[in-house]
Amino acid sequence: MYKISGGATAANLVTGSNFPYFFSSNINDVSLNIVRLEFIQRYQWQRIAVIMQTTSSLYLSGGQDFVKGLHDKNFTVVAEESFATNPERSVESLQNKDARIVFIFSDVRNAANILCKAYKLGMYGENYAYLLLNIYFPSWIDISASLTNCTSDQLWTVARNYFTFAPFFGYRSNPTIVSGRTYKQHLEDYRKFTAQYDPVDGYNRAVYDSVYALALALNKTEERLRSYNMSLSDFHYNNTFIFNILFKALKETQFLGASGPFRFYSRSRIGNVDIIQYQNISGSFKEVTIGNYLGANSNIVLMKEKIIWPGGKIPSDHVEIKTEKVPISYQTFLIFLILSVIGIAVTVTFLLFNIAFRLERVIKMSSPKINNLFLLGCILCYVSVVIHGSEAINYQSLPALQVICTARIWTLIIGFTLAFGSLFSKMWRVYKIFTNKTAKSVIIRDRQLFSITVILALIDLVLLTLWQIIDPLVPTWQVVNLTTMRTQSNILIRESYLICTCSNITIWIGITLAYKFVVLIFGAFLSWETRSVNIPALNDSYHVGLSIYNVVIICTIGFLINILVPVTPQTAFVVTGTFIIFCTTSIVCFIFFPKVKSKLNPTVTYGLSRRIYPEAAGEIRSKIPETLGSE
């Protein structure tokens, strides 16, 4: 048996299997859920939270049907909370799940308790939107505040500008309805018939339309039965054939009724719905219609100019994480550019000095050609700092970043090898002379030292070439482990940094560092073994030893900092650039300041140290030719 009701509002009457032949001509929660889903789609909210009261089917069935609709339309139900009498734990769960768009299905008292708990948890403001039922009386928050632990103002702080959805029975225009008369004519006839007229109450018109719906369904059923040589007079309660035809005809019935557009969806009435926002107008909160759902064509119309959003913007349904490219700052690059240019200028000055006075004894006896190679390596080290920091002005250009990645590793490695290799070869010569146990003079010419440095550089070139061919470095914007998160309203900005990397970066760096480490240790060993030797013919041996110590210590400290202390690429550039500039500048000054001083004051000489092996001074001097050729 079919039933049509114009006053039923519980969603469970038209959902599920308990009442399979019950139709509601009232706009209940099943109907309103269609509008709710359209509304959240309009604002592209995807993460939705629902909290519902379980002690009444009026709230539970509406909430459950809404959750089902969310799943059917592929929304993410971030939280589906239910409670019987105390909603506090459910609200805490909403906070833990970062719920931002919250639908509340409950009675007035529990709705107030939900808002109170939300206030205490700080769940309000521009990042939240609350959507409640329309069954509450206008001043419900002010009256319900006394039943909570919050004041009325605190509840309004949370509920400010909340949304609700209310049936609108009727039309704002004057269409011709199913009776053949216009909507306004129908209202006038109704007023004359009842001697009263309430334009707000449309439930009586919904009852009127229920009768029309049943009559139209019976007419359609009669028409269909004629094709089977049957009529409604053949109906009895065991005749499922006619029963099913009538059921289908009723579901398909649609018309413009006295209460608005009339059609069924899942045995629930679809009609016009007002979308309402509670707004603070002149110090008091009032209902403002900010949109309509037109049941005739299933279209939602929003008056965006009337909508008020907390903070002046549409809330986001989640914390949005944006990745922002953060290159080395321009100011940092400029500082290191100036320091590097000064270092290059000083080094070039010493290079010109070394070339200009290469034939004078103070320069000639320190192997000027090797000094030139040493200074060239130092210039490349300064250049590597400039190239590394140049991402500050090229970070948007991928080709430029590719060049930067390749050039900075080549210039640093080759520059280090030329500079340290030159010191290493000169210290090796001192060591060979110092450890000579024969009476024969040891002659180690510049071309031998030059060969040692070139061999070390060739090893670098082979390694770098293989690296470039097999597994080249590529620029990658990567969020590093030590990530800075900056907050802008509902957006967390995650910083990404430029990293030059490749598939086997650890292996390539490991090979390079291992090779350099061996050379560093050997150089430190040679310096330690000859730490007290100061030979006039090799007049800068003492300062070469100090320079090697300096390089070993600074490289070790820099390596440990980069390995043990997590730093961002910006900080890494500052640390690495500082060490390179300090180390390069110090060894250049160690080697050339004494030469410049000696040139300016010819009376200054470099005597043989007598702190160690004083009795061997004459013997050592006899093993060194007075003039070391540069061939």
XYZ file of C-alpha atoms in Angstrom:
631
model
C 0.000 0.000 0.000
C 1.349 3.459 -0.950
C 1.441 6.399 1.418
C 2.129 10.043 0.585
C 2.726 12.482 3.429
C 3.020 16.246 3.236
C 4.431 16.628 6.746
C 7.016 13.853 7.180
C 10.548 15.208 7.644
C 12.502 12.179 8.920
C 14.892 10.902 6.259
C 14.600 7.265 7.363
C 10.986 7.178 6.137
C 12.148 7.411 2.529
C 15.537 5.658 2.836
C 16.284 2.036 3.543
C 13.774 -0.802 3.387
C 11.573 -0.181 6.443
C 8.999 1.823 4.503
C 9.515 0.880 0.846
C 6.230 2.411 -0.382
C 6.255 5.641 1.595
C 6.537 8.931 -0.328
C 7.132 12.337 1.237
C 5.884 15.478 -0.472
C 7.742 17.506 2.128
C 11.315 18.734 1.482
C 13.186 16.703 4.107
C 16.858 16.022 4.801
C 17.186 13.641 1.861
C 16.121 16.490 -0.428
C 18.266 19.039 1.408
C 21.309 16.753 1.190
C 21.214 17.134 -2.586
C 21.507 20.893 -2.119
C 24.245 20.476 0.518
C 26.280 18.384 -1.899
C 25.809 20.921 -4.694
C 26.832 23.720 -2.335
C 30.130 22.166 -1.264
C 30.903 21.254 -4.861
C 30.461 24.893 -5.811
C 33.269 25.857 -3.398
C 35.414 22.849 -4.321
C 35.543 21.546 -0.778
C 36.639 17.906 -0.783
C 37.386 17.100 2.857
C 34.108 17.112 4.758
C 33.349 16.291 8.409
C 29.953 15.194 9.723
C 28.904 15.035 13.371
C 25.464 13.596 14.176
C 23.286 12.801 17.162
C 22.210 9.170 17.462
C 19.307 9.493 19.916
C 16.879 10.671 17.241
C 16.271 9.191 13.798
C 15.501 12.715 12.589
C 19.202 13.656 12.933
C 20.852 10.268 12.496
C 19.097 9.292 9.272
C 19.737 12.710 7.710
C 23.410 12.578 8.664
C 23.859 9.021 7.426
C 22.182 9.810 4.117
C 24.465 12.831 3.714
C 27.559 10.712 4.404
C 26.365 8.211 1.790
C 25.967 11.039 -0.708
C 29.509 12.227 0.049
C 30.906 8.782 -0.655
C 28.841 8.398 -3.824
C 30.240 11.675 -5.194
C 33.813 10.798 -4.174
C 34.203 13.381 -1.436
C 36.618 12.598 1.364
C 34.779 12.097 4.640
C 37.601 13.209 6.896
C 35.495 12.534 10.003
C 32.148 10.822 10.619
C 31.447 11.352 14.297
C 28.332 10.318 16.205
C 27.308 10.796 19.826
C 24.359 10.109 22.092
C 24.388 12.740 24.818
C 27.847 14.333 25.037
C 29.524 15.547 21.831
C 32.804 16.737 23.396
C 34.914 13.712 22.411
C 33.483 13.822 18.910
C 34.521 17.468 18.568
C 38.010 16.610 19.829
C 38.172 13.934 17.153
C 37.246 16.539 14.548
C 40.169 18.661 15.684
C 42.578 15.715 15.634
C 41.550 14.964 12.056
C 41.956 18.600 11.022
C 38.293 18.979 10.050
C 37.568 22.401 8.580
C 34.179 22.067 6.838
C 31.765 20.700 9.463
C 28.108 19.621 9.038
C 26.126 19.281 12.276
C 23.024 17.068 12.538
C 21.692 17.426 16.080
C 19.124 19.124 18.258
C 19.525 22.678 19.517
C 21.123 21.883 22.850
C 23.773 19.548 21.450
C 24.481 21.922 18.580
C 25.270 24.588 21.209
C 27.504 22.127 23.100
C 29.362 21.332 19.869
C 29.973 25.024 19.227
C 31.100 25.558 22.824
C 33.663 22.758 22.643
C 34.821 24.031 19.261
C 35.377 27.458 20.811
C 37.526 25.998 23.598
C 39.578 24.078 21.026
C 40.041 27.152 18.864
C 38.131 25.653 15.950
C 36.761 28.880 14.531
C 37.721 31.790 12.335
C 38.660 32.130 8.722
C 39.754 28.509 8.357
C 36.406 26.960 9.352
C 32.887 26.763 7.946
C 29.928 25.324 9.905
C 26.729 24.132 8.244
C 23.750 23.413 10.516
C 20.112 22.353 10.280
C 17.359 24.853 9.549
C 14.989 23.610 12.254
C 16.411 25.873 14.974
C 14.481 28.933 16.111
C 16.068 32.353 15.315
C 17.494 33.121 18.773
C 18.556 29.566 19.541
C 22.204 30.407 20.294
C 21.384 33.161 22.794
C 18.881 30.939 24.602
C 21.026 27.770 24.497
C 24.153 29.480 25.831
C 22.888 29.070 29.404
C 22.904 25.282 28.872
C 26.619 25.266 28.019
C 29.874 26.401 29.613
C 30.211 29.215 27.090
C 28.698 32.637 26.710
C 26.453 33.650 23.868
C 29.258 35.726 22.353
C 31.607 32.756 22.445
C 29.079 30.552 20.669
C 28.539 33.230 18.031
C 32.304 33.496 17.604
C 32.256 29.932 16.313
C 28.889 30.040 14.523
C 29.376 33.453 12.950
C 28.279 33.347 9.302
C 27.211 29.700 9.468
C 25.064 28.262 6.665
C 21.776 26.426 6.682
C 19.344 25.143 4.050
C 15.584 25.733 4.293
C 12.697 24.572 2.081
C 11.002 27.334 0.133
C 7.401 26.430 -0.606
C 6.223 28.470 -3.538
C 7.672 30.716 -6.201
C 9.234 34.136 -6.389
C 7.691 34.512 -9.831
C 4.109 33.819 -10.939
C 4.087 30.683 -13.113
C 1.001 28.748 -14.168
C 0.764 25.718 -11.906
C -0.712 22.272 -12.375
C -4.284 23.462 -11.699
C -4.166 25.700 -14.770
C -4.221 28.891 -12.745
C -1.293 31.133 -11.864
C 0.450 30.758 -8.548
C -0.944 34.056 -7.242
C -4.481 33.151 -8.389
C -4.172 29.872 -6.500
C -3.141 31.700 -3.322
C -6.051 34.100 -3.691
C -8.500 31.234 -4.145
C -6.999 29.483 -1.125
C -7.360 32.613 0.977
C -11.010 32.983 0.019
C -11.645 29.325 0.761
C -9.965 29.298 4.188
C -10.535 32.943 5.097
C -6.870 33.115 6.145
C -3.497 33.215 4.419
C -0.021 32.566 5.769
C 2.557 33.076 2.975
C 5.329 31.445 5.037
C 3.613 28.159 5.873
C 3.746 26.003 2.772
C 3.061 22.631 4.354
C -0.654 22.864 3.608
C 0.221 23.476 -0.040
C 2.499 20.412 0.077
C -0.538 18.359 1.185
C -2.508 19.836 -1.709
C 0.260 18.780 -4.102
C 0.334 15.284 -2.593
C -3.237 14.764 -3.736
C -2.371 16.080 -7.190
C 0.686 13.801 -7.382
C -1.376 10.739 -6.564
C -4.112 11.751 -9.028
C -1.583 12.270 -11.850
C 0.089 8.947 -11.042
C -3.275 7.163 -11.175
C -4.061 8.788 -14.522
C -0.714 7.690 -15.967
C -1.224 4.183 -14.570
C -4.681 3.991 -16.216
C -3.190 5.009 -19.571
C -0.497 2.331 -19.375
C -2.942 -0.369 -18.302
C -5.046 0.211 -21.413
C -2.252 -1.168 -23.550
C -2.619 -4.391 -21.561
C -6.448 -4.331 -21.838
C -6.607 -3.609 -18.136
C -7.773 -0.763 -15.880
C -7.498 0.372 -12.293
C -10.738 -1.397 -11.555
C -8.795 -4.625 -11.928
C -6.532 -3.745 -9.013
C -6.436 -5.805 -5.838
C -3.732 -6.029 -3.193
C -2.268 -9.211 -4.600
C -1.934 -7.741 -8.105
C 1.774 -6.859 -8.139
C 1.692 -5.983 -11.857
C -0.605 -2.968 -11.413
C 1.121 -2.236 -8.112
C 4.507 -1.856 -9.825
C 3.095 0.280 -12.655
C 1.567 2.659 -10.125
C 4.832 2.744 -8.141
C 6.798 3.676 -11.269
C 4.233 6.284 -12.327
C 4.356 7.940 -8.918
C 8.164 8.117 -8.964
C 8.067 9.687 -12.430
C 5.452 12.296 -11.554
C 6.579 15.892 -11.779
C 4.727 19.168 -12.140
C 4.568 22.768 -10.946
C 2.556 22.494 -7.770
C 1.136 24.977 -5.323
C 4.148 24.422 -3.039
C 6.717 24.781 -5.828
C 8.270 22.424 -8.382
C 7.295 18.878 -7.505
C 9.132 15.660 -8.283
C 10.488 12.702 -6.366
C 14.019 11.535 -5.710
C 14.326 8.318 -3.761
C 10.664 8.784 -2.719
C 11.593 12.188 -1.273
C 10.267 15.474 -2.623
C 12.567 17.711 -4.653
C 11.625 21.388 -4.606
C 12.942 24.889 -4.137
C 15.429 25.465 -1.312
C 16.794 28.681 0.151
C 20.471 28.789 1.098
C 20.758 30.956 4.209
C 23.653 32.491 6.090
C 23.379 33.972 9.572
C 25.052 37.375 9.441
C 25.715 40.110 11.954
C 23.574 43.012 10.827
C 23.667 46.132 12.994
C 24.774 44.149 16.038
C 22.279 41.294 15.762
C 22.441 38.022 13.847
C 19.813 37.600 11.164
C 19.018 35.193 8.362
C 20.186 36.362 4.951
C 19.236 34.388 1.848
C 22.446 34.128 -0.169
C 21.286 31.640 -2.791
C 18.572 29.336 -4.067
C 18.278 25.807 -5.315
C 15.738 25.631 -8.153
C 14.048 22.252 -7.977
C 12.617 22.507 -11.518
C 16.049 22.269 -13.161
C 18.283 21.173 -10.255
C 20.263 24.382 -10.495
C 21.909 26.227 -7.623
C 22.183 30.015 -7.836
C 24.413 31.896 -5.374
C 24.453 35.630 -4.761
C 28.148 35.825 -4.010
C 28.032 39.512 -3.228
C 25.826 38.761 -0.230
C 28.044 36.067 1.278
C 30.310 37.061 4.150
C 33.393 34.920 4.813
C 35.411 35.150 8.022
C 38.694 36.787 7.121
C 37.273 37.889 3.781
C 38.088 34.660 1.932
C 36.586 31.241 1.310
C 37.885 28.769 3.921
C 40.046 25.964 2.669
C 39.028 22.446 3.623
C 42.610 21.578 4.553
C 45.975 23.069 5.323
C 47.388 23.725 1.908
C 51.096 23.069 1.573
C 52.844 25.029 -1.134
C 56.439 24.501 -2.150
C 58.412 27.656 -2.714
C 61.780 27.737 -4.433
C 64.338 29.383 -2.191
C 67.629 30.036 -3.958
C 70.719 31.385 -2.290
C 69.751 34.920 -1.332
C 70.967 37.707 -3.576
C 72.430 39.574 -0.610
C 74.465 36.529 0.461
C 75.689 36.000 -3.084
C 76.691 39.662 -3.355
C 78.777 39.462 -0.158
C 80.650 36.377 -1.325
C 81.012 37.809 -4.831
C 82.756 40.870 -3.386
C 84.996 38.727 -1.167
C 85.841 36.420 -4.075
C 86.623 39.331 -6.398
C 88.911 40.813 -3.751
C 90.594 37.428 -3.354
C 91.012 37.065 -7.123
C 92.416 40.595 -7.350
C 94.975 39.868 -4.594
C 95.918 36.573 -6.202
C 96.316 38.159 -9.652
C 98.498 40.849 -8.063
C 100.749 38.158 -6.581
C 100.738 36.361 -9.948
C 101.954 39.517 -11.712
C 104.540 39.996 -8.966
C 105.703 36.394 -9.401
C 106.029 36.787 -13.183
C 107.681 40.200 -13.027
C 110.362 39.125 -10.534
C 110.720 35.460 -11.561
C 114.440 35.871 -12.270
C 115.294 37.386 -8.918
C 116.693 35.019 -6.350
C 113.886 35.407 -3.763
C 111.323 34.279 -6.372
C 113.471 32.016 -8.515
C 114.515 29.797 -5.597
C 110.833 29.152 -4.748
C 110.032 27.708 -8.205
C 108.064 30.532 -9.889
C 106.410 28.252 -12.445
C 104.981 26.095 -9.684
C 103.905 29.274 -7.929
C 102.026 30.295 -11.077
C 100.236 26.944 -11.092
C 99.450 27.368 -7.400
C 97.998 30.851 -7.936
C 95.946 29.645 -10.908
C 94.431 26.936 -8.694
C 93.593 29.541 -6.032
C 91.841 31.708 -8.636
C 89.731 28.704 -9.695
C 88.742 28.137 -6.058
C 87.513 31.722 -5.819
C 85.686 31.302 -9.115
C 83.951 28.155 -7.808
C 82.439 30.212 -4.977
C 81.094 32.766 -7.467
C 79.646 30.039 -9.701
C 78.052 28.273 -6.748
C 76.313 31.432 -5.573
C 75.244 32.531 -9.053
C 72.060 30.450 -8.707
C 70.766 33.507 -6.847
C 70.329 35.282 -10.190
C 69.754 32.245 -12.453
C 67.472 30.021 -10.383
C 64.579 30.247 -12.874
C 66.708 29.126 -15.832
C 67.155 25.374 -16.080
C 69.995 25.516 -18.677
C 71.871 28.009 -16.499
C 71.425 25.813 -13.433
C 72.747 22.829 -15.386
C 75.893 24.800 -16.213
C 76.213 25.972 -12.613
C 76.009 22.410 -11.268
C 78.720 21.203 -13.620
C 81.016 24.224 -13.485
C 81.098 24.634 -9.722
C 82.261 21.065 -9.077
C 84.864 21.178 -11.876
C 86.355 24.522 -10.855
C 86.538 23.586 -7.182
C 88.108 20.167 -7.675
C 90.586 21.276 -10.361
C 91.390 24.475 -8.474
C 91.997 22.583 -5.244
C 94.266 20.091 -6.987
C 96.356 22.763 -8.722
C 96.736 24.775 -5.512
C 97.267 21.969 -3.029
C 99.095 19.811 -5.577
C 101.656 22.584 -6.055
C 102.195 22.840 -2.300
C 102.324 19.066 -2.043
C 104.994 18.761 -4.760
C 107.153 21.479 -3.193
C 106.899 19.840 0.203
C 107.719 16.468 -1.367
C 110.966 18.013 -2.731
C 111.894 19.272 0.738
C 111.154 15.840 2.166
C 113.290 14.079 -0.457
C 116.206 16.408 0.218
C 115.790 16.248 3.980
C 115.697 12.434 4.044
C 118.616 11.986 1.645
C 121.189 9.858 3.505
C 123.903 9.977 0.855
C 126.604 12.524 0.196
C 125.337 13.046 -3.328
C 123.413 16.209 -4.027
C 119.680 15.802 -4.701
C 118.511 17.781 -7.689
C 114.740 17.951 -8.150
C 113.865 20.418 -10.849
C 110.643 22.336 -11.376
C 109.498 20.134 -14.242
C 109.364 17.184 -11.830
C 107.211 19.173 -9.418
C 105.116 20.353 -12.332
C 104.612 16.728 -13.411
C 103.368 15.714 -9.964
C 100.739 18.481 -9.963
C 99.694 17.718 -13.553
C 99.331 14.002 -12.763
C 97.070 14.818 -9.824
C 95.045 17.146 -12.052
C 94.796 14.494 -14.792
C 93.365 12.047 -12.275
C 90.733 14.653 -11.461
C 90.000 15.225 -15.150
C 89.523 11.502 -15.783
C 87.277 11.136 -12.739
C 85.202 14.233 -13.584
C 84.878 13.228 -17.242
C 83.627 9.745 -16.318
C 81.238 11.315 -13.808
C 79.923 13.748 -16.426
C 79.443 11.031 -19.070
C 78.074 8.222 -16.916
C 76.033 10.061 -14.324
C 75.990 13.842 -14.862
C 74.897 16.234 -12.170
C 71.453 17.719 -12.692
C 69.780 20.624 -10.871
C 66.898 19.500 -8.662
C 64.611 21.538 -6.444
C 64.281 19.401 -3.374
C 62.728 19.775 0.053
C 65.587 18.951 2.389
C 65.222 17.271 5.782
C 65.727 20.536 7.629
C 62.628 22.244 6.222
C 61.390 25.672 7.124
C 57.595 25.937 7.188
C 56.122 29.434 7.027
C 52.423 30.051 7.635
C 50.241 32.343 5.574
C 46.669 32.068 6.838
C 45.614 28.530 5.869
C 48.714 27.877 3.768
C 51.958 26.325 4.922
C 54.860 27.277 2.697
C 57.486 24.571 2.434
C 60.840 25.727 1.166
C 62.741 23.803 -1.484
C 66.372 24.309 -2.334
C 68.483 23.749 -5.402
C 70.540 20.589 -5.110
C 72.919 19.322 -7.760
C 72.584 15.580 -7.682
C 72.736 12.403 -9.745
C 71.767 8.755 -9.413
C 74.945 7.696 -7.614
C 75.958 10.965 -6.019
C 77.182 9.261 -2.831
C 79.538 6.978 -4.752
C 81.043 9.743 -6.875
C 81.546 12.076 -3.926
C 82.926 9.191 -1.878
C 85.538 8.381 -4.530
C 86.519 12.038 -4.894
C 86.806 12.656 -1.163
C 88.725 9.442 -0.578
C 91.268 10.415 -3.219
C 91.596 13.954 -1.846
C 91.806 12.642 1.708
C 94.766 10.427 0.842
C 96.611 13.359 -0.761
C 95.795 15.593 2.225
C 97.055 13.051 4.745
C 100.221 12.440 2.760
C 100.793 16.189 2.471
C 100.286 16.590 6.223
C 102.757 13.753 6.818
C 105.398 15.411 4.624
C 104.867 18.735 6.419
C 105.210 17.120 9.817
C 108.377 15.287 8.834
C 109.957 18.528 7.597
C 108.409 20.850 10.156
C 111.758 22.279 11.363
C 113.473 22.626 8.009
C 114.093 26.112 6.661
C 116.394 25.920 3.677
C 117.695 29.092 1.998
C 117.681 27.428 -1.417
C 114.050 26.495 -0.839
C 113.177 29.702 0.916
C 109.412 29.135 1.370
C 109.447 25.558 2.668
C 108.386 26.628 6.171
C 105.419 28.611 4.864
C 104.455 25.821 2.479
C 104.267 23.503 5.476
C 102.075 25.964 7.372
C 99.816 26.252 4.328
C 99.397 22.471 4.103
C 98.481 22.299 7.803
C 95.992 25.086 7.216
C 94.366 23.284 4.279
C 94.151 19.958 6.122
C 92.607 21.486 9.248
C 90.085 23.671 7.415
C 89.033 20.895 5.016
C 88.535 18.503 7.924
C 86.421 21.000 9.876
C 84.339 21.858 6.810
C 83.779 18.192 6.001
C 82.675 17.379 9.556
C 80.267 20.328 9.640
C 78.617 19.236 6.385
C 78.354 15.627 7.560
C 77.368 16.015 11.211
C 75.333 19.224 11.246
C 72.127 19.312 9.155
C 72.134 22.554 7.203
C 70.169 24.020 4.328
C 71.926 24.645 0.992
C 71.893 28.352 1.845
C 73.805 27.680 5.058
C 76.014 25.131 3.302
C 76.980 27.756 0.736
C 77.858 30.232 3.482
C 79.921 27.653 5.390
C 81.634 26.227 2.294
C 82.229 29.647 0.742
C 83.675 30.976 3.985
C 86.076 28.037 4.333
C 87.175 28.227 0.677
C 87.797 31.972 0.767
C 89.495 31.887 4.174
C 91.649 28.871 3.327
C 92.639 30.142 -0.132
C 93.388 33.645 1.059
C 95.432 32.438 4.030
C 97.679 30.100 2.026
C 98.225 32.730 -0.688
C 99.293 35.184 1.998
C 101.440 32.577 3.774
C 103.359 31.919 0.554
C 103.684 35.412 -0.936
C 103.742 37.953 1.872
C 107.264 36.878 2.935
C 108.400 37.159 -0.700
C 106.950 40.638 -1.068
C 108.469 41.640 2.268
C 111.851 40.284 1.216
C 111.623 42.120 -2.085
C 110.796 45.373 -0.348
C 113.519 44.794 2.290
C 116.454 42.898 0.719
C 118.261 42.662 4.097
C 115.741 40.041 5.220
C 117.118 36.513 4.691
C 115.855 33.063 5.503
C 118.405 31.172 7.610
C 118.463 27.452 8.353
C 116.564 26.613 11.518
C 118.760 25.201 14.283
C 115.915 24.077 16.545
C 116.228 20.517 15.228
C 119.315 18.810 13.902
C 121.671 21.807 14.373
C 124.678 19.586 13.787
C 123.275 18.521 10.417
C 122.824 22.024 9.034
C 126.033 22.049 7.114
C 125.482 18.502 5.879
C 121.997 19.309 4.580
C 123.217 22.512 2.931
C 125.944 20.562 1.166
C 123.334 18.265 -0.437
C 121.482 21.129 -2.090
C 122.883 22.804 -5.192
C 123.169 26.549 -4.861
C 120.976 27.057 -7.885
C 117.920 24.926 -8.683
C 117.194 25.155 -12.351
C 113.691 25.577 -13.547
C 114.038 23.333 -16.558
